[in-house]
PDB file of C-alpha atoms in Angstrom:
ATOM      1  CA  LEU T   1       7.319  -2.176  -3.618  1.00  0.00           C
ATOM      2  CA  ASN T   2      10.890  -2.167  -4.843  1.00  0.00           C
ATOM      3  CA  ARG T   3      11.188   1.548  -4.128  1.00  0.00           C
ATOM      4  CA  MET T   4       9.514   1.135  -0.735  1.00  0.00           C
ATOM      5  CA  PHE T   5      11.895  -1.658   0.271  1.00  0.00           C
ATOM      6  CA  THR T   6      14.894   0.324  -0.984  1.00  0.00           C
ATOM      7  CA  GLU T   7      13.979   3.687   0.568  1.00  0.00           C
ATOM      8  CA  HIS T   8      12.396   2.191   3.715  1.00  0.00           C
ATOM      9  CA  PRO T   9      14.265  -1.088   4.325  1.00  0.00           C
ATOM     10  CA  ASP T  10      12.463  -1.651   7.633  1.00  0.00           C
ATOM     11  CA  THR T  11       9.241  -2.273   5.682  1.00  0.00           C
ATOM     12  CA  LYS T  12      10.761  -5.445   4.253  1.00  0.00           C
ATOM     13  CA  SER T  13      10.806  -6.975   7.746  1.00  0.00           C
ATOM     14  CA  TYR T  14       7.074  -7.731   7.455  1.00  0.00           C
ATOM     15  CA  PHE T  15       7.709  -9.972   4.456  1.00  0.00           C
ATOM     16  CA  THR T  16       9.636 -13.000   5.648  1.00  0.00           C
ATOM     17  CA  HIS T  17       9.839 -14.406   2.122  1.00  0.00           C
ATOM     18  CA  PHE T  18      11.548 -11.195   0.894  1.00  0.00           C
ATOM     19  CA  LYS T  19      14.218 -11.027   3.618  1.00  0.00           C
ATOM     20  CA  GLY T  20      16.917 -12.820   1.628  1.00  0.00           C
ATOM     21  CA  MET T  21      16.650 -10.272  -1.177  1.00  0.00           C
ATOM     22  CA  ASP T  22      19.219  -7.590  -0.517  1.00  0.00           C
ATOM     23  CA  SER T  23      19.641  -5.776  -3.805  1.00  0.00           C
ATOM     24  CA  ALA T  24      17.138  -3.625  -5.639  1.00  0.00           C
ATOM     25  CA  GLU T  25      17.828  -5.641  -8.777  1.00  0.00           C
ATOM     26  CA  GLU T  26      17.033  -8.898  -6.990  1.00  0.00           C
ATOM     27  CA  MET T  27      13.728  -7.477  -5.731  1.00  0.00           C
ATOM     28  CA  LYS T  28      12.921  -6.065  -9.170  1.00  0.00           C
ATOM     29  CA  GLN T  29      13.273  -9.523 -10.696  1.00  0.00           C
ATOM     30  CA  SER T  30      11.361 -11.357  -7.961  1.00  0.00           C
ATOM     31  CA  ASP T  31       8.034 -12.914  -8.916  1.00  0.00           C
ATOM     32  CA  GLN T  32       7.001 -12.768  -5.241  1.00  0.00           C
ATOM     33  CA  VAL T  33       7.579  -9.015  -5.009  1.00  0.00           C
ATOM     34  CA  ARG T  34       5.833  -8.479  -8.343  1.00  0.00           C
ATOM     35  CA  ASP T  35       2.855 -10.621  -7.261  1.00  0.00           C
ATOM     36  CA  HIS T  36       2.454  -8.698  -4.027  1.00  0.00           C
ATOM     37  CA  GLY T  37       2.666  -5.428  -5.937  1.00  0.00           C
ATOM     38  CA  LYS T  38      -0.165  -6.663  -8.157  1.00  0.00           C
ATOM     39  CA  LYS T  39      -2.236  -7.436  -5.042  1.00  0.00           C
ATOM     40  CA  VAL T  40      -1.632  -3.926  -3.716  1.00  0.00           C
ATOM     41  CA  PHE T  41      -2.656  -2.274  -6.980  1.00  0.00           C
ATOM     42  CA  SER T  42      -5.628  -4.596  -7.399  1.00  0.00           C
ATOM     43  CA  ALA T  43      -6.903  -3.642  -3.939  1.00  0.00           C
ATOM     44  CA  ILE T  44      -6.381   0.059  -4.661  1.00  0.00           C
ATOM     45  CA  ASN T  45      -8.164  -0.334  -7.989  1.00  0.00           C
ATOM     46  CA  ASP T  46     -11.123  -2.030  -6.273  1.00  0.00           C
ATOM     47  CA  MET T  47     -11.316   0.757  -3.698  1.00  0.00           C
ATOM     48  CA  VAL T  48     -11.123   3.475  -6.364  1.00  0.00           C
ATOM     49  CA  GLN T  49     -13.931   1.854  -8.327  1.00  0.00           C
ATOM     50  CA  HIS T  50     -16.136   1.977  -5.233  1.00  0.00           C
ATOM     51  CA  LEU T  51     -15.322   5.426  -3.843  1.00  0.00           C
ATOM     52  CA  ASP T  52     -18.831   6.603  -4.716  1.00  0.00           C
ATOM     53  CA  ASN T  53     -20.435   3.659  -2.903  1.00  0.00           C
ATOM     54  CA  SER T  54     -19.410   3.812   0.742  1.00  0.00           C
ATOM     55  CA  GLU T  55     -20.863   0.399   1.591  1.00  0.00           C
ATOM     56  CA  ALA T  56     -18.904  -1.309  -1.187  1.00  0.00           C
ATOM     57  CA  PHE T  57     -15.765   0.736  -0.410  1.00  0.00           C
ATOM     58  CA  LEU T  58     -15.915  -0.229   3.267  1.00  0.00           C
ATOM     59  CA  GLY T  59     -16.571  -3.828   2.233  1.00  0.00           C
ATOM     60  CA  ILE T  60     -13.131  -3.801   0.628  1.00  0.00           C
ATOM     61  CA  VAL T  61     -11.107  -1.600   2.979  1.00  0.00           C
ATOM     62  CA  THR T  62     -12.446  -2.973   6.292  1.00  0.00           C
ATOM     63  CA  PRO T  63     -11.377  -6.622   5.940  1.00  0.00           C
ATOM     64  CA  LEU T  64      -8.078  -5.507   4.417  1.00  0.00           C
ATOM     65  CA  GLY T  65      -7.407  -3.189   7.356  1.00  0.00           C
ATOM     66  CA  LYS T  66      -8.472  -5.767   9.952  1.00  0.00           C
ATOM     67  CA  LYS T  67      -6.245  -8.441   8.435  1.00  0.00           C
ATOM     68  CA  HIS T  68      -3.230  -6.138   8.356  1.00  0.00           C
ATOM     69  CA  ALA T  69      -3.902  -4.919  11.911  1.00  0.00           C
ATOM     70  CA  THR T  70      -4.731  -8.197  13.641  1.00  0.00           C
ATOM     71  CA  GLN T  71      -3.186 -11.061  11.694  1.00  0.00           C
ATOM     72  CA  LEU T  72      -0.219  -9.501   9.901  1.00  0.00           C
ATOM     73  CA  LYS T  73       0.445  -6.810  12.533  1.00  0.00           C
ATOM     74  CA  ILE T  74       1.646  -4.298   9.937  1.00  0.00           C
ATOM     75  CA  ASP T  75       2.376  -0.853  11.348  1.00  0.00           C
ATOM     76  CA  PRO T  76      -0.236   1.495   9.822  1.00  0.00           C
ATOM     77  CA  LYS T  77       2.446   4.056   8.915  1.00  0.00           C
ATOM     78  CA  ASN T  78       3.405   1.681   6.108  1.00  0.00           C
ATOM     79  CA  PHE T  79       0.155   2.437   4.256  1.00  0.00           C
ATOM     80  CA  ARG T  80       1.118   6.101   4.102  1.00  0.00           C
ATOM     81  CA  ILE T  81       4.621   5.132   2.971  1.00  0.00           C
ATOM     82  CA  ILE T  82       3.369   3.029   0.052  1.00  0.00           C
ATOM     83  CA  CYS T  83       0.765   5.655  -0.873  1.00  0.00           C
ATOM     84  CA  ASP T  84       3.412   8.390  -0.884  1.00  0.00           C
ATOM     85  CA  ILE T  85       5.622   6.282  -3.132  1.00  0.00           C
ATOM     86  CA  ILE T  86       2.721   5.650  -5.505  1.00  0.00           C
ATOM     87  CA  LEU T  87       2.110   9.410  -5.598  1.00  0.00           C
ATOM     88  CA  GLN T  88       5.791  10.064  -6.368  1.00  0.00           C
ATOM     89  CA  LEU T  89       5.657   7.572  -9.219  1.00  0.00           C
ATOM     90  CA  MET T  90       2.468   9.097 -10.596  1.00  0.00           C
ATOM     91  CA  GLU T  91       4.025  12.547 -10.568  1.00  0.00           C
ATOM     92  CA  GLU T  92       7.166  11.247 -12.279  1.00  0.00           C
ATOM     93  CA  LYS T  93       5.197   9.479 -14.999  1.00  0.00           C
ATOM     94  CA  PHE T  94       2.105  11.669 -15.451  1.00  0.00           C
ATOM     95  CA  GLY T  95       2.801  15.038 -13.813  1.00  0.00           C
ATOM     96  CA  ARG T  96       1.634  17.084 -10.841  1.00  0.00           C
ATOM     97  CA  ASP T  97      -2.043  17.250 -11.803  1.00  0.00           C
ATOM     98  CA  CYS T  98      -2.345  13.483 -11.798  1.00  0.00           C
ATOM     99  CA  LYS T  99      -0.567  13.278  -8.452  1.00  0.00           C
ATOM    100  CA  ALA T 100      -2.858  15.931  -6.938  1.00  0.00           C
ATOM    101  CA  SER T 101      -5.968  14.102  -8.116  1.00  0.00           C
ATOM    102  CA  PHE T 102      -4.826  10.737  -6.865  1.00  0.00           C
ATOM    103  CA  GLU T 103      -3.655  12.210  -3.551  1.00  0.00           C
ATOM    104  CA  LYS T 104      -7.316  12.626  -2.591  1.00  0.00           C
ATOM    105  CA  VAL T 105      -7.822   8.913  -3.184  1.00  0.00           C
ATOM    106  CA  THR T 106      -4.797   7.832  -1.149  1.00  0.00           C
ATOM    107  CA  ASN T 107      -5.819  10.147   1.690  1.00  0.00           C
ATOM    108  CA  GLU T 108      -9.278   8.578   1.728  1.00  0.00           C
ATOM    109  CA  ILE T 109      -7.830   5.080   1.799  1.00  0.00           C
ATOM    110  CA  CYS T 110      -5.325   5.907   4.562  1.00  0.00           C
ATOM    111  CA  THR T 111      -7.988   7.676   6.639  1.00  0.00           C
ATOM    112  CA  HIS T 112     -10.224   4.618   6.565  1.00  0.00           C
ATOM    113  CA  LEU T 113      -7.370   2.218   7.261  1.00  0.00           C
ATOM    114  CA  ASN T 114      -6.279   4.315  10.252  1.00  0.00           C
ATOM    115  CA  SER T 115      -9.855   4.263  11.578  1.00  0.00           C
ATOM    116  CA  ILE T 116      -9.953   0.498  11.321  1.00  0.00           C
ATOM    117  CA  TYR T 117      -6.618   0.239  13.128  1.00  0.00           C
ATOM    118  CA  LYS T 118      -7.960   2.429  15.943  1.00  0.00           C
ATOM    119  CA  GLU T 119     -11.023   0.190  16.223  1.00  0.00           C
ATOM    120  CA  GLU T 120      -8.654  -2.764  16.527  1.00  0.00           C
ATOM    121  CA  GLY T 121      -6.767  -1.125  19.392  1.00  0.00           C
ATOM    122  CA  TRP T 122      -3.715   0.325  17.655  1.00  0.00           C
TER     123      TRP T 122
END
């Protein structure tokens, strides 16, 4: 999240409780930013664990997508942004092969989220 907020500062506008944090160091030390990052990775982990079970996968991704589309009104392009940043980090830490493998997962997640957004009128 720190990298996303630094490289794409407009994404921070969706998080009213992060607005007062202007420096990367401040965001890095924030429990709120860290907690939201944990939520993001927990959701991704749940989706990954259920990729082979479409009913369970959709049971996770559908309510998440609907909440972000209807209640939080998050622009769906932000899912691709965070996924691309995760892929960059994976490549930096584990190499290109890891990134290529996980890219299939992020594409699947983004495809389903975009479908849900379309169903919700975006």
